[in-house]
Amino acid sequence: MCADMNRAVIFLSVLSLFFSNGTMALENTTAEFDSVGITVSLLNHRENDAFKQRINLAPFNRLNITVRDVPSDIWFIVLQIHTFQYNATLSYDKALLDKVSNRSLFGSNIGLYLKTYGITAPIQVFLKHENVYNLDALLVIITYGRNAPIPGGCNMEFDIKVSPYQKLHAENGMILVDTQPASILFSNGSSISCEKSPIQHKMYRLYLPRQDFTSDTYFDAITRMLTVQDIVQNGDEIPAGTLTSSMRRIYSAYTGTGSVYAMVAIYENYSSAYVPIFTYACSPLLYPESCKVLNDAFSHIICALVLIIGCLSIIIGYKYPSIDHSLPSCMIGGILGYIIALNTGDYSIAINVLIGSTFAILAAAISAVLGVCTWLRNISLGFLCACITYLYAPAWMFYVLEHNWLFWPMFISLILATTILLMTISYVAEIITRAIFGSYFVIVAIDYYTGSNLKYIIITIIRRITIPGFNLAFVYPPFQGAGMSL
Ligand SMILES: *[C@@H]1O[C@H](CO)[C@@H](O)[C@H](O)[C@H]1NC(C)=O
Ligand SMILES: *[C@@H]1O[C@H](CO)[C@@H](O)[C@H](O)[C@H]1NC(C)=O
Ligand SMILES: *[C@@H]1O[C@H](CO)[C@@H](O)[C@H](O)[C@H]1NC(C)=O
Ligand SMILES: *[C@@H]1O[C@H](CO)[C@@H](O)[C@H](O)[C@H]1NC(C)=O
Ligand SMILES: *[C@@H]1O[C@H](CO)[C@@H](O)[C@H](O)[C@H]1NC(C)=O
Ligand SMILES: *[C@@H]1O[C@H](CO)[C@@H](O)[C@H](O)[C@H]1NC(C)=O
C-alpha cells in the first residue's frame, strides 16, 4: 500500500442500538482514526440484526474491514458492500485483491459469507476500488444464528464456494436475476443434501421513483431490502415461473427506473436474506442517453405529431368523423409496421419508428378511402384492452401467461370478446372508442415527455412478439401516480 495515502480509518463501537429483532437504527457510532482499516464491533448484536455504515473511499483506495466482538450465538454473518454506480472488489484474502479468483468478488452489490462461530483468527475482508472518483458505499453486516439457512450454501455455478450474492444481467428489454440455493446446518452437525433441499426461496422486488438517479434514493432503497423482515415488508413477492429454474427470475425492463431485487431463504421458522442487487436497466453514468426509452429528436417529432392528432380527435373529432375513425387503424398500422421493422432487420430506433409511422399513415389512409369499417375500430379497441389486461394481470396469472399456447388464444379471445361486445352496443362503442383512442394518443404523447409507464402497454406486447423468451418475463409495471389515470 502507498504509504503516502492518507487513510481515514475508523473504529466503530456499536452499543446496544437495537430495539427489536430485525429493526435497525443507523446508528450512533463513535469513530476513531488509526491506520488499520475499519473495525466493526458487533457487541450486543443479536440474530438477524443489520449493521449499516456509509463509507467514502478516496480514488484507488483499499480498506481492511475487520469484524470483532461477535456474540457467541451468531454463527455466521453476510458482509456486504453496496457501491453507488462504480464497481469495487471484495476479497477474503489480501493477496487476491488484484486477481479474478474464487475468493474475491467484483461488482457494485457484493457480499461474502463469513463463518463466525468457533473462529479464533481475526474475521477480516478486504475492499479495493480502482475508480478515479471517490467511492460512495454502504457497508452492511447481517448476523445469523445457528439455524438460519446459509444463503448460497448449495452453490453449484458461481465462483465463490458459498455465494450469498446474486447475479444480474440486463439484455433485450429483460432483466435476469440468478441466485444459488441455500443450505442448512442441522444441530447434529450434518448438512442437508443439496439435491432435495427442503429450503424454500422467495424473490422480492422494490422499485425506485422513475428517473431518480440520486445516491440518497439508491442507498435508501438498498437499506429497505436488507433483512428478511424488511424485505417482506417493503418488497413485492415475485412468483417463480414453471418454465424457468426456481433460482432465476426474469423481468421486463423499465428503462430508467431503479429496482432492487432481494431473495429470502426460508426453512421452518428460520430465514435469511441474500445480498440485494440493483439496476436502473440502463447506465446513467456511462451512457445517460440509454436511460430514456426513445431518445432522439426524431421520436420527439413523432410524439408531437401523435399529441396533435390526439388533441384534434378529442376537440374536433365529432365534426370530422373521418379523422376520428382512422385513428384506431392508424395505431394498429403503426404497431404492425414497427413490429415488422423490428423483425426484418437491425435498424436504428429512428428507422423502426419511421417504418412504423409509414404503416400508420398508410393504414389511416386506407381506412379513410375504404370508408369506415366499424369492426376494424372495435378490434383496435379490443386489442388495446387485451394489452392492458396483459400488463396489469395479477401475479398469480403469471403461471398461465408464461405459456405461449395459453397466452395467445386468451389474448385473441379477449380481443374478439371485446369486439363482439362493442358490436352489440355500437352507439356506445363509438363514443367509447373515440374517447379512449383520443385520450390514449394524448396521454402517450404527454407520457413520453413526462416519462411515465403508460407507453409500456404497447411496448410490452411488442416485446412479447419480437423478443424470444420474453414470455418468461414478469411484466407488471411499477405503480407510479400518473400511470393510473387512463
Ligand atoms: C450519540 O451518543 C453520544 C454519547 O454516547 C450522545 O452524546 C449523542 O447525543 C448521541 N447522538 C445521537 C444522534 O443519538
Ligand atoms: C490490512 O491488514 C493487513 C494484515 O492482515 C496488514 O498487513 C495491512 O497493512 C492492512 N492494510 C491496511 C490498509 O490497513
Ligand atoms: C461495473 O462492472 C460491470 C460488469 O463488469 C460493467 O458492465 C459496468 O460497466 C461497470 N461499471 C462501471 C461504472 O465501470
Ligand atoms: C479456487 O481456485 C484455486 C486456484 O485457482 C483452486 O486450487 C481451488 O480448488 C479453487 N477452489 C474452489 C472451491 O473452486
Ligand atoms: C441430523 O439431523 C437431521 C434432522 O434433524 C437428520 O435428518 C439427519 O439424519 C441427522 N444426521 C445425522 C448424521 O445424525
Ligand atoms: C415454529 O414456531 C412455532 C410457533 O412459534 C412453534 O410452535 C414451532 O415449534 C416452531 N417450529 C420449529 C421447528 O422450531
XYZ file of C-alpha atoms and ligand atoms in Angstrom:
570
model
C 0.000 0.000 0.000
C 1.177 3.505 -0.740
C 2.418 4.959 2.481
C 1.581 8.499 1.483
C -2.033 7.714 1.079
C -3.844 9.433 3.815
C -6.190 6.836 5.057
C -9.031 7.865 7.196
C -9.738 4.858 9.216
C -12.418 4.279 11.602
C -13.002 2.312 14.691
C -16.623 1.823 15.323
C -18.052 0.730 18.539
C -21.649 -0.060 18.328
C -23.557 -0.253 21.540
C -26.974 -1.560 22.333
C -28.715 0.006 19.428
C -31.420 -2.395 18.664
C -34.965 -2.187 19.740
C -36.405 -5.312 18.234
C -35.358 -8.179 16.053
C -34.614 -7.002 12.571
C -35.322 -3.374 13.182
C -32.284 -1.335 12.557
C -31.198 2.041 13.560
C -28.395 3.700 11.691
C -26.601 4.298 14.403
C -24.809 6.391 16.854
C -21.305 5.310 16.051
C -18.193 6.732 17.529
C -15.312 6.910 15.149
C -11.650 6.665 15.992
C -8.881 7.154 13.500
C -5.876 4.930 13.183
C -4.216 3.132 10.332
C -5.661 -0.349 10.347
C -8.914 -0.076 8.450
C -12.482 -0.221 9.651
C -13.073 -2.306 12.719
C -16.660 -3.125 13.415
C -17.664 -4.358 16.825
C -20.796 -6.475 16.868
C -21.087 -6.374 20.647
C -24.750 -6.548 21.700
C -25.927 -7.518 18.239
C -28.473 -10.278 18.032
C -29.559 -12.649 15.290
C -30.959 -11.025 12.135
C -29.661 -7.581 13.026
C -28.277 -5.327 10.340
C -25.240 -3.160 10.917
C -25.002 -0.330 8.389
C -22.321 2.247 7.774
C -21.814 4.634 4.865
C -18.183 4.795 3.798
C -16.389 7.024 1.352
C -13.155 5.807 -0.188
C -10.630 8.037 -1.938
C -9.730 7.112 -5.554
C -7.739 3.865 -5.977
C -8.010 3.128 -2.285
C -8.089 -0.058 -0.292
C -9.631 -0.850 3.029
C -9.300 -3.628 5.583
C -12.605 -4.452 7.209
C -12.286 -6.300 10.497
C -15.207 -7.659 12.484
C -14.796 -8.361 16.177
C -16.688 -8.989 19.396
C -19.100 -11.301 17.624
C -21.575 -12.682 20.190
C -21.419 -16.446 20.615
C -24.951 -17.067 19.387
C -24.072 -15.634 15.970
C -22.940 -18.472 13.706
C -22.252 -16.573 10.549
C -22.512 -13.134 9.021
C -23.054 -11.856 5.491
C -20.802 -8.860 4.922
C -21.962 -6.681 2.028
C -20.719 -3.672 0.121
C -23.185 -1.661 -1.944
C -21.500 0.947 -4.095
C -23.183 3.756 -5.926
C -22.590 3.463 -9.690
C -18.955 2.309 -9.547
C -17.593 -1.183 -9.053
C -15.382 -2.461 -6.276
C -13.646 -5.714 -5.334
C -14.293 -7.539 -2.082
C -11.973 -10.382 -1.175
C -11.281 -12.925 1.570
C -7.548 -12.630 1.022
C -5.485 -9.517 0.693
C -3.264 -11.191 -1.884
C -6.208 -11.916 -4.177
C -7.471 -8.364 -4.448
C -5.855 -7.852 -7.819
C -6.910 -11.141 -9.346
C -10.138 -12.592 -10.526
C -10.440 -15.636 -8.336
C -12.799 -17.896 -6.492
C -12.159 -15.961 -3.268
C -12.885 -12.451 -4.483
C -15.849 -10.721 -5.998
C -16.199 -7.713 -8.323
C -19.317 -5.602 -8.759
C -21.497 -2.991 -7.122
C -23.770 -5.117 -4.911
C -21.419 -7.695 -3.500
C -21.189 -9.710 -0.308
C -19.307 -12.560 1.305
C -20.314 -15.254 3.749
C -18.164 -15.329 6.876
C -18.388 -18.070 9.460
C -18.016 -16.578 12.917
C -18.832 -19.413 15.299
C -15.754 -21.060 16.777
C -13.397 -18.901 14.696
C -10.332 -17.626 16.513
C -8.493 -15.910 13.660
C -9.460 -12.284 13.013
C -12.538 -12.023 10.847
C -11.355 -9.830 8.036
C -12.172 -8.983 4.428
C -10.512 -6.592 2.008
C -12.069 -3.944 -0.177
C -10.481 -2.260 -3.145
C -11.641 0.042 -5.890
C -9.910 1.434 -8.946
C -12.065 4.349 -9.919
C -10.718 7.841 -10.405
C -13.581 9.158 -8.305
C -14.427 8.806 -4.645
C -16.342 5.630 -3.980
C -19.596 6.177 -2.150
C -20.559 2.912 -0.498
C -22.624 1.268 2.191
C -21.074 -1.386 4.423
C -23.652 -3.833 5.736
C -23.279 -6.760 8.095
C -26.219 -9.065 8.749
C -25.935 -11.539 11.611
C -27.480 -15.015 11.697
C -27.935 -17.723 14.312
C -27.138 -21.431 14.090
C -30.404 -22.493 12.475
C -30.590 -19.894 9.732
C -30.226 -21.178 6.168
C -26.872 -20.218 4.646
C -27.593 -18.133 1.513
C -25.837 -19.620 -1.479
C -24.571 -22.554 0.603
C -25.553 -25.033 -2.108
C -23.800 -23.076 -4.828
C -23.087 -25.088 -7.949
C -22.436 -22.389 -10.551
C -20.926 -19.237 -9.086
C -17.193 -18.907 -8.462
C -17.152 -18.438 -4.716
C -17.889 -21.569 -2.692
C -20.633 -20.044 -0.548
C -22.219 -17.337 -2.668
C -24.830 -15.223 -0.871
C -24.800 -12.695 -3.713
C -26.956 -12.579 -6.829
C -26.054 -12.004 -10.453
C -27.978 -9.616 -12.636
C -27.899 -9.449 -16.367
C -29.852 -6.955 -18.493
C -30.433 -7.531 -22.188
C -33.127 -7.181 -24.832
C -35.615 -5.423 -22.621
C -35.284 -8.134 -19.997
C -33.584 -8.296 -16.601
C -32.335 -11.714 -15.497
C -31.527 -12.310 -11.835
C -29.768 -15.516 -10.813
C -29.219 -16.889 -7.334
C -27.775 -20.064 -5.860
C -29.732 -22.299 -3.444
C -29.247 -22.049 0.315
C -28.032 -24.820 2.599
C -28.660 -25.540 6.247
C -26.632 -26.945 9.106
C -28.509 -29.256 11.478
C -27.812 -29.197 15.182
C -26.092 -32.581 14.908
C -23.573 -31.007 12.588
C -24.689 -32.653 9.355
C -25.936 -30.550 6.486
C -28.750 -31.265 4.075
C -28.204 -32.725 0.678
C -28.398 -30.013 -1.921
C -30.242 -32.257 -4.377
C -33.510 -32.463 -2.459
C -33.301 -29.365 -0.367
C -36.323 -28.577 1.838
C -35.452 -24.878 1.813
C -37.929 -22.508 0.241
C -36.720 -19.481 -1.721
C -38.764 -16.347 -2.297
C -37.886 -13.422 -4.500
C -38.895 -9.820 -3.863
C -38.632 -6.623 -5.866
C -38.727 -2.942 -4.928
C -38.985 -0.091 -7.427
C -37.435 3.347 -7.002
C -39.064 6.510 -8.317
C -38.618 6.717 -12.062
C -35.668 8.684 -13.437
C -34.289 9.243 -9.948
C -30.544 8.633 -10.085
C -29.507 10.178 -6.760
C -27.340 8.323 -4.271
C -29.684 9.009 -1.364
C -32.595 7.293 -3.071
C -30.323 4.421 -4.013
C -28.972 3.824 -0.520
C -32.400 4.284 0.987
C -33.830 1.583 -1.279
C -30.957 -0.811 -0.536
C -31.419 -0.175 3.191
C -35.044 -1.229 2.916
C -34.176 -4.595 1.369
C -31.521 -5.992 3.735
C -33.101 -8.081 6.483
C -35.798 -10.673 5.906
C -38.313 -8.659 7.884
C -37.682 -5.505 5.857
C -37.704 -7.334 2.544
C -41.063 -8.958 3.211
C -42.468 -5.632 4.342
C -41.111 -3.416 1.562
C -40.829 -5.680 -1.470
C -43.389 -7.241 -3.782
C -43.120 -11.002 -3.958
C -42.473 -12.273 -7.476
C -43.721 -15.769 -8.308
C -41.388 -18.342 -9.817
C -42.222 -19.362 -13.346
C -42.810 -23.029 -14.080
C -40.672 -22.855 -17.217
C -37.542 -21.357 -15.638
C -35.302 -22.561 -12.821
C -36.703 -21.626 -9.412
C -33.444 -19.771 -8.727
C -33.906 -17.452 -11.696
C -36.347 -14.616 -12.267
C -36.854 -12.698 -15.483
C -38.392 -9.242 -15.559
C -39.470 -6.844 -18.233
C -37.097 -3.872 -18.041
C -38.443 -0.431 -17.142
C -35.651 1.700 -18.501
C -34.528 4.447 -16.150
C -36.492 3.123 -13.180
C -34.243 1.713 -10.467
C -35.175 -1.638 -8.977
C -33.838 -3.704 -6.082
C -34.076 -7.500 -6.144
C -33.860 -9.487 -2.946
C -34.065 -13.199 -2.216
C -35.119 -14.820 1.042
C -34.374 -18.425 2.036
C -36.844 -19.990 4.471
C -36.549 -23.216 6.413
C -39.180 -23.951 9.062
C -39.127 -20.929 11.368
C -35.789 -19.633 10.193
C -34.933 -17.399 7.322
C -32.065 -15.441 5.866
C -31.613 -12.859 3.151
C -29.322 -12.786 0.143
C -27.361 -9.690 -0.830
C -29.848 -7.480 -2.683
C -28.924 -6.469 -6.213
C -29.808 -3.338 -8.098
C -30.236 -1.962 -11.603
C -31.550 1.113 -13.401
C -31.978 -1.019 -16.559
C -29.582 1.452 -18.218
C -26.272 3.185 -17.376
C -26.937 6.716 -16.136
C -23.219 7.190 -15.572
C -21.626 5.828 -18.745
C -24.493 6.353 -21.227
C -27.051 8.816 -19.816
C -28.953 8.628 -23.108
C -29.637 4.934 -22.544
C -31.979 5.851 -19.694
C -34.604 7.323 -21.986
C -36.801 4.915 -23.860
C -36.898 6.756 -27.162
C -34.214 9.343 -27.116
C -33.636 11.262 -30.300
C -35.082 14.350 -31.954
C -36.942 12.150 -34.386
C -39.066 10.490 -31.730
C -39.749 13.921 -30.231
C -41.294 14.925 -33.526
C -43.333 11.728 -33.820
C -44.631 12.218 -30.332
C -45.545 15.816 -31.040
C -47.491 14.600 -34.092
C -49.263 11.951 -32.046
C -50.136 14.571 -29.469
C -51.619 16.848 -32.112
C -53.665 14.046 -33.669
C -54.953 13.005 -30.267
C -55.974 16.562 -29.394
C -57.615 17.046 -32.780
C -59.545 13.849 -32.303
C -60.875 14.921 -28.948
C -61.622 18.511 -29.834
C -62.954 18.382 -33.395
C -63.409 14.641 -33.874
C -67.201 14.761 -33.756
C -67.222 17.270 -36.600
C -64.884 15.344 -38.842
C -65.600 11.701 -38.196
C -63.035 10.606 -40.749
C -60.103 11.788 -38.614
C -61.604 10.057 -35.709
C -62.298 6.823 -37.428
C -58.887 6.459 -38.893
C -57.181 6.807 -35.511
C -57.571 3.158 -34.444
C -56.358 1.814 -37.768
C -53.564 4.334 -37.571
C -52.477 2.879 -34.242
C -52.755 -0.743 -35.288
C -50.946 0.039 -38.541
C -48.198 1.786 -36.608
C -47.688 -1.103 -34.224
C -47.741 -3.628 -37.041
C -45.212 -1.637 -39.042
C -42.958 -1.245 -36.020
C -43.040 -4.984 -35.299
C -42.285 -5.790 -38.932
C -39.393 -3.328 -38.875
C -38.005 -4.896 -35.697
C -38.225 -8.380 -37.148
C -36.796 -7.723 -40.569
C -33.553 -6.048 -39.680
C -31.226 -4.367 -37.269
C -32.249 -0.811 -37.991
C -31.834 2.041 -35.559
C -34.819 3.030 -33.459
C -35.428 6.033 -35.694
C -35.786 3.876 -38.803
C -38.051 1.450 -36.980
C -40.241 4.317 -35.838
C -40.220 5.712 -39.367
C -41.377 2.408 -40.855
C -43.991 2.214 -38.112
C -45.298 5.679 -38.876
C -45.397 4.957 -42.606
C -47.584 1.953 -41.907
C -49.705 4.048 -39.577
C -50.319 6.695 -42.224
C -50.991 4.046 -44.878
C -53.462 2.269 -42.643
C -55.195 5.523 -41.802
C -55.383 6.469 -45.476
C -56.724 3.079 -46.498
C -59.398 3.094 -43.844
C -60.350 6.652 -44.829
C -60.614 5.699 -48.511
C -62.493 2.453 -47.950
C -64.890 4.190 -45.668
C -65.253 3.383 -42.069
C -65.159 -0.214 -41.005
C -66.723 -0.329 -37.588
C -65.291 -3.721 -36.831
C -61.765 -2.562 -37.506
C -62.202 0.193 -34.981
C -63.690 -2.165 -32.443
C -60.925 -4.693 -32.954
C -58.393 -1.969 -32.270
C -60.127 -1.133 -29.036
C -60.243 -4.828 -28.160
C -56.510 -5.025 -28.836
C -55.822 -2.119 -26.523
C -57.921 -3.747 -23.793
C -56.068 -7.037 -24.194
C -52.714 -5.243 -23.942
C -53.778 -3.507 -20.750
C -55.015 -6.797 -19.303
C -51.688 -8.458 -20.067
C -49.677 -5.679 -18.469
C -51.767 -5.393 -15.319
C -52.664 -9.065 -14.868
C -52.301 -10.114 -11.218
C -49.196 -12.055 -10.177
C -50.888 -15.466 -9.985
C -51.862 -15.175 -13.657
C -48.177 -15.442 -14.458
C -48.391 -19.243 -14.364
C -50.839 -19.044 -17.245
C -49.391 -16.149 -19.212
C -45.874 -17.569 -19.478
C -47.146 -20.397 -21.707
C -47.413 -19.153 -25.280
C -50.016 -21.777 -26.169
C -52.259 -20.468 -23.387
C -51.407 -16.814 -23.744
C -52.112 -16.209 -27.422
C -55.532 -17.943 -27.526
C -56.513 -15.971 -24.413
C -55.214 -12.754 -25.879
C -57.099 -13.247 -29.120
C -60.303 -14.361 -27.398
C -60.163 -11.257 -25.277
C -59.860 -9.088 -28.399
C -62.754 -10.928 -30.038
C -64.922 -10.822 -26.924
C -64.401 -7.085 -26.582
C -65.069 -6.577 -30.283
C -68.312 -8.554 -30.203
C -69.445 -6.803 -27.070
C -68.803 -3.440 -28.733
C -70.661 -4.530 -31.895
C -73.770 -5.217 -29.867
C -73.715 -1.757 -28.361
C -72.438 0.111 -31.360
C -73.617 3.575 -30.400
C -71.949 3.437 -27.007
C -68.964 1.774 -28.595
C -68.454 4.680 -30.926
C -68.289 7.127 -28.066
C -66.044 4.887 -26.001
C -63.661 4.280 -28.859
C -63.387 7.937 -29.664
C -62.813 8.906 -26.054
C -60.311 6.156 -25.383
C -58.249 6.457 -28.532
C -58.218 10.212 -28.483
C -57.121 10.268 -24.884
C -54.710 7.382 -25.263
C -52.922 9.250 -28.027
C -52.776 12.396 -25.944
C -51.665 10.514 -22.856
C -48.997 8.504 -24.663
C -47.531 11.679 -26.069
C -47.570 13.504 -22.750
C -46.315 10.336 -21.150
C -43.356 10.393 -23.467
C -42.368 13.829 -22.306
C -43.007 13.174 -18.620
C -41.702 9.621 -18.777
C -44.448 7.616 -17.045
C -45.077 3.957 -17.754
C -48.181 4.080 -19.956
C -46.241 3.506 -23.137
C -45.406 0.076 -21.748
C -48.965 -1.009 -22.541
C -47.864 -1.141 -26.170
C -44.131 -1.703 -25.646
C -44.788 -4.847 -23.612
C -46.863 -6.528 -26.288
C -44.306 -5.555 -28.907
C -41.607 -7.136 -26.763
C -43.735 -10.245 -26.321
C -43.995 -10.607 -30.081
C -40.449 -9.698 -31.053
C -38.127 -10.863 -28.232
C -37.527 -14.613 -27.973
C -38.017 -15.822 -24.405
C -39.940 -12.755 -23.322
C -42.876 -14.978 -22.349
C -40.802 -15.926 -19.281
C -40.586 -12.324 -18.117
C -42.658 -10.880 -15.336
C -44.140 -7.709 -16.828
C -46.094 -5.992 -14.056
C -45.158 -2.286 -14.122
C -44.110 -0.069 -11.218
C -47.089 1.730 -9.738
C -46.437 5.401 -10.136
C -49.082 8.058 -9.910
C -49.589 9.398 -13.424
C -49.733 5.915 -14.895
C -53.126 5.065 -13.474
C -55.053 7.998 -14.863
C -56.062 6.251 -18.117
C -24.585 9.562 20.413
O -24.024 9.164 21.650
C -23.436 10.236 22.378
C -22.834 9.660 23.655
O -22.729 8.294 23.608
C -24.523 11.264 22.711
O -23.952 12.367 23.372
C -25.150 11.738 21.405
O -26.229 12.622 21.684
C -25.692 10.567 20.605
N -26.164 11.028 19.333
C -27.315 10.617 18.819
C -27.668 11.172 17.469
O -28.042 9.815 19.374
C -4.586 -4.776 6.367
O -4.289 -5.862 7.211
C -3.042 -6.489 6.919
C -2.908 -7.676 7.831
O -3.985 -8.513 7.681
C -1.911 -5.502 7.144
O -0.696 -6.107 6.803
C -2.150 -4.308 6.230
O -1.173 -3.323 6.486
C -3.521 -3.718 6.463
N -3.756 -2.717 5.470
C -4.349 -1.571 5.718
C -4.602 -0.693 4.569
O -4.673 -1.255 6.825
C -19.127 -2.448 -13.444
O -18.936 -3.773 -13.873
C -19.878 -4.220 -14.808
C -19.652 -5.683 -15.074
O -18.307 -5.985 -15.176
C -19.772 -3.372 -16.074
O -20.737 -3.781 -17.018
C -20.013 -1.912 -15.710
O -19.847 -1.101 -16.844
C -19.058 -1.481 -14.617
N -19.427 -0.136 -14.178
C -18.594 0.888 -14.220
C -19.115 2.204 -13.764
O -17.458 0.762 -14.619
C -10.146 -21.935 -6.248
O -9.085 -21.704 -7.141
C -7.888 -22.353 -6.757
C -6.780 -21.923 -7.695
O -7.273 -21.472 -8.902
C -8.094 -23.874 -6.770
O -6.918 -24.537 -6.351
C -9.224 -24.211 -5.812
O -9.518 -25.605 -5.862
C -10.471 -23.428 -6.171
N -11.467 -23.678 -5.137
C -12.730 -23.943 -5.434
C -13.641 -24.162 -4.287
O -13.142 -23.990 -6.585
C -29.063 -34.756 11.653
O -30.372 -34.248 11.896
C -31.229 -34.218 10.772
C -32.554 -33.590 11.169
O -32.532 -33.111 12.447
C -31.420 -35.663 10.262
O -32.241 -35.634 9.113
C -30.058 -36.253 9.914
O -30.211 -37.614 9.535
C -29.141 -36.176 11.108
N -27.813 -36.641 10.689
C -27.051 -37.431 11.432
C -25.721 -37.805 10.850
O -27.425 -37.811 12.513
C -42.024 -22.678 14.837
O -42.741 -21.691 15.568
C -43.954 -22.190 16.102
C -44.699 -21.035 16.769
O -43.809 -20.042 17.167
C -43.635 -23.325 17.106
O -44.837 -23.834 17.614
C -42.870 -24.418 16.353
O -42.489 -25.435 17.281
C -41.650 -23.872 15.718
N -41.001 -24.913 14.926
C -39.699 -25.181 14.996
C -39.205 -26.267 14.124
O -38.966 -24.576 15.743
